[in-house]
Structures are given as C-alpha cells and as structure tokens.
Coordinates of C-alpha atoms and ligand atoms in Angstrom, one line a residue:
D124 CA -25.7 54.6 56.3
A125 CA -28.0 57.3 58.6
Y126 CA -25.3 56.9 61.1
G127 CA -22.2 57.1 59.6
Y128 CA -19.1 54.7 59.2
E129 CA -18.4 55.7 63.1
G130 CA -21.7 54.1 63.7
G131 CA -21.3 51.5 61.4
D132 CA -18.1 50.2 63.4
R133 CA -19.6 50.5 66.7
L134 CA -22.8 48.6 65.2
L135 CA -20.3 45.4 63.8
I136 CA -18.7 45.5 67.5
Q137 CA -21.7 44.9 69.2
F138 CA -22.6 42.5 66.9
S139 CA -19.6 40.4 66.8
Q140 CA -19.9 40.5 70.5
R141 CA -23.2 38.9 70.5
L142 CA -22.1 36.3 68.0
R143 CA -18.7 35.4 70.0
S144 CA -21.0 34.8 73.0
L145 CA -23.2 32.4 70.6
A146 CA -20.1 30.8 69.4
G147 CA -18.9 29.6 73.3
E148 CA -16.3 28.1 74.2
H149 CA -15.8 25.6 71.3
G150 CA -17.1 27.5 68.8
L151 CA -15.7 29.8 66.5
S152 CA -16.9 33.2 64.9
G153 CA -15.8 35.7 62.7
R154 CA -16.2 38.4 59.8
I155 CA -16.0 37.3 56.3
G156 CA -17.0 40.4 54.2
G157 CA -18.8 43.7 54.2
D158 CA -22.1 42.5 56.0
E159 CA -21.3 39.1 55.9
C160 CA -20.7 37.2 59.3
T161 CA -19.5 33.3 59.8
L162 CA -20.0 31.3 62.9
Y163 CA -19.1 27.5 63.7
L164 CA -21.6 26.2 66.2
P165 CA -21.2 23.0 67.7
L166 CA -24.2 20.8 68.1
A167 CA -25.5 20.9 71.8
P168 CA -26.1 16.9 72.3
D169 CA -29.4 17.5 74.0
R170 CA -31.0 20.1 71.3
S171 CA -32.6 19.8 68.0
T172 CA -30.6 21.8 65.1
V173 CA -33.9 23.7 64.6
S174 CA -34.4 24.7 68.1
Q175 CA -30.6 25.9 68.0
L176 CA -30.8 27.7 64.7
E177 CA -34.2 29.6 66.1
Q178 CA -32.6 30.9 69.2
L179 CA -29.7 32.0 67.2
V180 CA -32.1 33.9 65.0
E181 CA -33.7 35.0 67.9
A182 CA -30.6 36.5 69.7
L183 CA -29.4 38.2 66.3
S184 CA -32.5 39.7 65.9
Q185 CA -32.5 41.6 69.0
P186 CA -32.1 45.3 68.8
F187 CA -28.5 47.0 69.0
D188 CA -27.8 50.5 71.4
L189 CA -26.7 52.8 69.0
N190 CA -26.2 55.9 71.4
G191 CA -29.6 55.3 72.6
V192 CA -31.0 54.4 69.6
A193 CA -32.6 50.9 68.6
I194 CA -31.2 49.5 65.9
R195 CA -32.8 46.4 64.6
L196 CA -30.7 44.5 62.1
A197 CA -32.8 42.0 59.3
I198 CA -30.7 38.5 59.5
R199 CA -30.3 36.3 56.5
L200 CA -28.6 32.9 57.6
G201 CA -27.6 30.1 55.4
Y202 CA -26.1 27.0 57.2
S203 CA -24.3 23.8 56.4
H204 CA -23.9 20.5 58.2
L205 CA -20.4 19.3 59.0
G206 CA -21.9 15.6 59.8
Q207 CA -20.1 13.1 59.3
T208 CA -17.9 13.8 55.9
P209 CA -14.9 15.6 56.9
R210 CA -14.0 18.5 54.2
P211 CA -12.1 21.7 54.5
A212 CA -13.4 24.8 56.0
E213 CA -13.3 26.7 52.5
T214 CA -15.9 23.9 51.3
L215 CA -18.0 24.3 54.4
L216 CA -18.0 28.4 54.1
Q217 CA -19.1 27.6 50.2
E218 CA -22.0 25.6 51.1
A219 CA -23.0 28.0 53.4
E220 CA -22.8 31.0 51.2
R221 CA -24.7 29.1 48.6
A222 CA -27.3 28.5 51.2
L223 CA -26.9 32.2 52.3
F224 CA -27.3 33.3 48.3
R225 CA -30.8 31.5 48.7
H226 CA -32.2 33.2 51.6
R227 CA -31.2 36.8 50.6
T228 CA -33.6 35.8 47.3
E229 CA -36.2 34.0 49.1
S230 CA -35.9 36.0 52.7
T231 CA -39.6 35.0 53.8
L232 CA -38.0 31.4 55.3
P233 CA -36.2 32.0 58.7
W234 CA -32.8 30.7 57.5
V235 CA -31.8 28.0 54.5
A236 CA -29.8 24.8 55.0
Y237 CA -27.5 23.6 52.4
S238 CA -28.3 20.3 50.4
E239 CA -27.4 18.3 47.7
A240 CA -30.5 19.7 45.5
L241 CA -29.4 23.3 46.4
E242 CA -26.1 22.7 45.1
A243 CA -27.7 21.1 42.3
E244 CA -30.0 24.1 41.5
T245 CA -26.9 26.2 42.5
Q246 CA -24.9 24.4 39.5
A247 CA -27.8 24.8 37.3
R248 CA -28.2 28.5 38.0
V249 CA -24.7 29.0 37.2
G250 CA -24.7 27.0 34.1
L251 CA -27.6 28.5 32.7
T252 CA -26.5 31.9 33.8
Q253 CA -23.0 31.4 31.9
A254 CA -25.4 30.1 28.4
L255 CA -27.6 33.4 29.1
R256 CA -24.3 35.4 28.9
R257 CA -23.5 34.1 25.6
A258 CA -26.8 33.7 24.2
L259 CA -26.8 37.8 23.4
E260 CA -23.7 37.5 21.2
N261 CA -24.6 34.2 19.5
D262 CA -28.2 35.4 18.8
E263 CA -30.3 33.1 20.3
F264 CA -33.0 35.3 21.6
E265 CA -36.4 35.4 19.4
V266 CA -39.5 38.0 19.9
H267 CA -42.6 36.0 18.9
F268 CA -45.8 38.2 19.1
Q269 CA -49.1 37.6 20.2
P270 CA -52.2 39.5 19.0
K271 CA -54.4 41.6 21.2
V272 CA -58.0 41.6 19.6
D273 CA -60.9 43.7 19.5
M274 CA -63.3 40.8 20.6
A275 CA -66.0 42.0 18.8
T276 CA -64.9 42.9 15.3
G277 CA -61.8 40.4 15.4
R278 CA -59.5 43.5 14.7
V279 CA -56.0 43.6 16.1
I280 CA -55.4 46.2 17.5
A281 CA -52.0 45.2 18.8
A282 CA -49.2 42.5 19.3
E283 CA -47.5 41.4 22.7
A284 CA -43.5 40.6 22.1
L285 CA -42.6 37.8 24.0
L286 CA -39.1 36.7 24.4
R287 CA -37.9 33.0 23.3
W288 CA -34.6 31.7 24.2
N289 CA -33.8 29.4 21.6
H290 CA -30.9 27.3 23.3
P291 CA -28.5 25.4 20.8
T292 CA -28.6 22.1 22.7
R293 CA -32.3 22.7 25.3
G294 CA -34.0 24.1 22.2
L295 CA -37.0 26.4 23.5
V296 CA -36.1 27.4 27.3
S297 CA -39.4 29.2 29.2
P298 CA -39.3 32.6 30.1
G299 CA -40.3 31.7 33.8
V300 CA -36.9 29.9 33.7
F301 CA -34.9 32.6 32.2
I302 CA -36.1 35.7 33.3
P303 CA -35.6 35.2 37.0
I304 CA -32.1 34.4 36.3
A305 CA -31.5 37.2 33.9
E306 CA -32.8 39.5 36.6
Q307 CA -30.4 38.0 39.3
S308 CA -27.4 38.8 37.2
Q309 CA -28.1 42.1 35.8
L310 CA -28.6 40.6 32.4
I311 CA -32.0 41.6 32.3
G312 CA -30.8 45.3 31.6
P313 CA -29.5 44.1 28.1
I314 CA -32.1 41.6 27.2
G315 CA -34.4 44.0 27.5
E316 CA -33.1 46.4 25.8
W317 CA -32.6 44.0 22.7
T318 CA -35.8 42.8 23.1
L319 CA -37.5 46.7 22.8
R320 CA -35.3 47.5 20.0
R321 CA -36.4 44.1 18.5
A322 CA -40.1 44.6 18.7
C323 CA -39.9 48.5 17.6
Q324 CA -38.1 47.0 14.3
H325 CA -40.7 44.6 13.9
L326 CA -43.1 47.3 14.0
R327 CA -41.1 49.3 11.6
A328 CA -41.1 46.8 9.0
W329 CA -44.5 45.5 9.4
S330 CA -45.6 49.3 8.3
D331 CA -43.1 49.7 5.6
A332 CA -44.8 46.3 4.2
G333 CA -48.0 48.3 4.3
L334 CA -49.6 46.4 7.3
D335 CA -51.5 48.4 9.6
L336 CA -50.9 47.0 12.8
V337 CA -51.3 50.1 15.3
R338 CA -48.9 49.0 18.5
V339 CA -46.4 46.3 19.8
A340 CA -46.5 45.7 23.4
V341 CA -43.2 44.7 25.5
N342 CA -42.9 43.4 29.0
V343 CA -40.6 45.6 31.0
S344 CA -38.7 44.1 34.1
L345 CA -38.8 46.5 36.9
I346 CA -35.1 46.2 37.4
Q347 CA -34.7 48.1 33.9
F348 CA -35.8 51.5 35.9
R349 CA -32.8 51.2 38.3
S350 CA -30.3 53.0 36.5
G351 CA -32.8 55.8 36.3
H352 CA -32.5 56.3 32.9
F353 CA -35.1 53.9 31.2
P354 CA -37.1 56.7 29.5
D355 CA -33.9 58.1 28.0
Q356 CA -33.5 54.2 26.7
V357 CA -37.0 54.1 24.8
R358 CA -36.8 57.5 23.3
R359 CA -33.8 56.0 21.4
I360 CA -34.9 53.1 20.3
L361 CA -38.0 54.8 19.1
D362 CA -36.0 57.2 17.6
E363 CA -34.1 54.8 15.6
S364 CA -36.6 52.5 14.6
A365 CA -38.7 55.6 13.6
I366 CA -42.2 54.5 15.8
E367 CA -44.2 57.1 17.1
P368 CA -44.0 56.7 21.2
Q369 CA -48.1 56.2 21.0
Q370 CA -47.4 52.9 19.1
L371 CA -45.5 51.5 22.3
S372 CA -47.2 49.9 25.3
L373 CA -45.0 48.9 27.9
E374 CA -46.3 46.2 30.0
I375 CA -45.1 46.1 33.8
T376 CA -46.3 43.3 36.4
E377 CA -47.9 44.5 39.5
S378 CA -44.8 44.2 41.7
V379 CA -44.5 47.8 40.6
F380 CA -46.8 48.3 44.0
A381 CA -44.1 46.2 46.1
R382 CA -41.2 48.2 45.2
E383 CA -42.6 52.0 45.7
S384 CA -39.7 54.0 44.8
T385 CA -40.3 57.9 43.7
L386 CA -37.0 57.1 41.2
L387 CA -39.7 54.1 39.6
L388 CA -42.6 56.4 39.8
E389 CA -40.9 59.4 37.8
Q390 CA -39.7 57.2 35.4
L391 CA -43.1 55.8 34.5
R392 CA -44.3 59.4 34.5
A393 CA -41.8 60.7 32.0
L394 CA -42.5 57.9 29.8
R395 CA -46.2 58.8 29.8
A396 CA -45.7 62.3 29.3
M397 CA -43.5 61.0 26.3
N398 CA -47.2 59.2 25.2
V399 CA -45.7 55.8 25.8
R400 CA -48.6 53.5 26.8
L401 CA -48.4 51.9 30.2
S402 CA -50.2 48.6 30.7
L403 CA -50.3 46.8 34.2
D404 CA -49.8 43.0 33.4
D405 CA -51.2 40.1 35.2
F406 CA -53.6 41.8 37.4
G407 CA -54.9 40.6 40.2
T408 CA -51.8 38.0 41.2
G409 CA -49.6 40.0 42.8
Y410 CA -49.1 42.9 44.9
S411 CA -52.6 45.5 43.8
S412 CA -52.2 48.0 46.1
L413 CA -56.0 50.2 45.1
L414 CA -54.1 53.3 47.1
Y415 CA -51.4 53.6 45.1
L416 CA -53.0 52.4 41.4
Q417 CA -54.6 56.0 41.5
H418 CA -50.9 57.5 41.1
Y419 CA -49.3 55.4 38.5
P420 CA -50.6 56.5 35.2
F421 CA -51.5 53.2 33.5
D422 CA -53.8 53.3 30.4
E423 CA -54.3 49.6 30.1
I424 CA -54.8 47.0 33.0
K425 CA -54.6 43.1 31.9
I426 CA -56.8 40.7 33.7
D427 CA -54.5 37.8 34.6
Q428 CA -55.4 34.7 32.7
G429 CA -55.7 32.6 35.9
F430 CA -58.8 34.3 36.6
V431 CA -60.1 34.5 32.7
A432 CA -59.5 30.3 32.0
D433 CA -62.1 29.4 35.0
L434 CA -65.1 32.1 33.6
M435 CA -67.4 29.5 32.6
Q436 CA -67.3 27.5 35.6
R437 CA -66.3 29.9 38.7
N438 CA -69.1 32.8 39.5
F439 CA -66.2 34.0 41.7
N440 CA -63.9 34.8 38.6
R441 CA -66.6 36.4 36.9
N442 CA -67.4 38.9 39.5
L443 CA -63.9 39.4 39.9
I444 CA -63.9 40.4 36.4
D445 CA -66.6 42.8 36.8
A446 CA -64.9 44.4 39.6
V447 CA -61.6 44.7 37.9
R448 CA -63.8 46.4 35.1
R449 CA -65.4 48.6 37.2
L450 CA -62.0 49.6 38.8
A451 CA -60.4 50.3 35.2
Q452 CA -63.3 52.8 34.4
A453 CA -62.8 54.6 37.4
L454 CA -59.0 54.9 36.5
D455 CA -60.2 55.5 33.2
A456 CA -58.3 52.6 31.7
E457 CA -58.9 50.1 29.3
I458 CA -59.2 46.6 30.6
I459 CA -57.9 43.3 28.3
A460 CA -58.3 39.8 29.2
E461 CA -55.4 37.6 29.0
G462 CA -55.8 34.1 28.2
I463 CA -58.5 33.3 26.1
E464 CA -58.7 29.9 25.0
A465 CA -62.5 29.3 23.8
A466 CA -65.1 30.8 22.4
D467 CA -67.8 30.7 25.1
V468 CA -65.1 32.7 27.1
R469 CA -64.8 35.4 24.8
D470 CA -68.2 35.6 24.3
E471 CA -69.1 35.8 27.9
L472 CA -66.5 38.2 28.2
L473 CA -67.9 40.5 25.4
A474 CA -71.2 40.1 27.2
M475 CA -69.5 41.6 30.4
G476 CA -68.4 44.5 28.2
I477 CA -64.8 43.5 28.0
Q478 CA -63.8 44.5 24.9
F479 CA -60.2 43.7 24.4
G480 CA -58.8 40.2 24.6
Q481 CA -55.8 37.9 23.7
G482 CA -55.0 34.1 23.9
F483 CA -54.5 30.9 22.3
Y484 CA -58.1 31.1 20.9
Y485 CA -56.8 33.9 18.6
S486 CA -53.2 33.0 18.1
Ligands
MG270 MG1 -47.5 40.9 29.3
MG271 MG1 -49.4 38.9 31.2

C-alpha cells in the first residue's frame, strides 16, 4: 500500500522469481490470488519434509529490495502431501488452502500441514457457521444472566448477560465454541447487536415490573468496533429501550491491548463520554499492558476466575489479586472478582478489601 501499485507489482515479480527458483526444474509455481501463491515441490529424496519447509520459509523471509528499501514479508504457509494417493490438482490446492486458512488464524506456528483431523475440523466449522447463520433467524439464542453482587450486603448491583445458543439438535452450545466461529465469519456483528438489544430489553422489562436491578453488563467483541460506528449502535439501542447509558456496562477483554488502534480508542472514549460504563474483562489472562492501561477509560476491572478459584490454596494468587486491587485503585476503577464458588473465598476476598463479586456461589 505504501509503495503504490507499481511498487506492489515489482514486489510480486521479485517474489515470483524467488518462488520459481525454489520450484527448480521439476517443480511448479504460480499465483492464484491477490496475495496467494502456490508451489508444487517434489520432495528431495535425501531430505526430510521439515528441512525442506524450513528452507522454503527461510528463503521467502529474506528481504526484497524495492528501490533500495528492504521489504520483509510475513509468510503464511499451508501445505499438503500428495503421498501415495493420486488426486486432482484442484483437490490438492483445496487441501493446501485449508491448511493456509488455519495458519492465518494460528500464525505462531511456522506452517500448517493438511491432515484428516484438519479436514474434520474444517467441515465442523463450516457446518457450525451455516447453523450459526440460521440461528439468528430461527431465534435460537438466549441470554442468561449472572448477578454481580456487593459481597458485604448480598445486594445485586448488576447482571452480566451471557449468550447461549440453543441448537435444535445439539442442545446448548458453549460460547467458547461458537463465539470464535462468529468472530471469524463476521456473524459477530449481528449476534453482538442482538445480544445488546436483548439485554437492554430485559432491563427495561424488569424496571417496568418494579424490580430495581441497576445495570446490565454485555460482553463485546473487538470485531464489533471495526466499522467505527459501535457507539452509534449503542446509543440507538439505549434509546429504543429507554435505558440510561449509566445502566449499561460493556465488558471488553484484555485483547483490547493487543490490537491497539486509534479507531478503537476513540470509540471507547466516545462510549465513556456517553456515560456508558466500560469494564476490563478476564483481567490477568492475556495482554495487559500497564503502560496502555492509563489511556483507556475503564470503570471496572474484572479479576479472572482463574486467580479466584485457587485463592485459598495458593498464596501467589492472593498476592496477585491484591496487586490488581491496588492497580485498580491507582486507575480509579472498581474491582470485581469472577468465579466465586464458595463462602470461604467470598470471605477472604472481603477481608482483602474486594467489595464486588460474581460466580456460582451466588447464582
Ligand atoms: Mg464477561
Ligand atoms: Mg469474564
């Protein structure tokens, strides 16, 4: 993008020359899409597949020279073995493509090989994606609520909306299974919007029924911020259901720090300016960057249940929770512990000065 079409073309030419020399006399190379190339590479009889792949990655990772500027490419590589089973070129390409797709989502590996297990996973994912597409139309989603509690008094201060998929034949599908698929397939946009709207409608119905539940919390995927218009969507849904912005809390996981962007930060600030509460979810599990933390307007930090569960057994966890408590204090944010499952854990947290909690102990 920075070097224009002409620069891109020159890079492609250099890349294809390198690919062609790797293919050698008996191999074949080609470009099959914008940034996708294919290479048919005969196995060298005296070398392992791994060493050949290593050499391939090494060669393609060497910088390209674009008018004196060294350009390095990030290579994603999926491959399939022809082996002893003859099959058409289309099939081989498709197999390599599936492996490549996996490498795009799991790029910490040096490459991904096609296998029967990968095929089965792909089929399952495709099937689940199709079913997920229909789930919204067929009204198969449900929102379950888990109360957030003031542990000293037992008073419910908010309720976290948890999305459940009630599949007609599979029963309840775990969000751990379908949320990643929704995120990969862009379905997270409409599903996230549905969840937000439904949670606000519930809060409205409870208020109308005279229940004084203060607030709902809704989990938000970072992908919902991609369009740049997420705050508008929130504003619209709040208006529709006549909910005050301070009655809504949006829970965002720590991956917010891994995908630093101005667009995201601007939207978070816009939401905060609207008086919507922002909550940092699953704290301590991922990408926390203390340096960035101060730039983000979080009202609440949620200590991940992984630290809370073993609180009584592990002194380390206790110290860590205490450190997070002080961190929250420095940021002027509230702190809430997730995953409280027993009275002794609740008591210990209270003694440590943690006021709010949620978990199976309560509901
Ligand atoms: Mg959450
Ligand atoms: Mg959580």
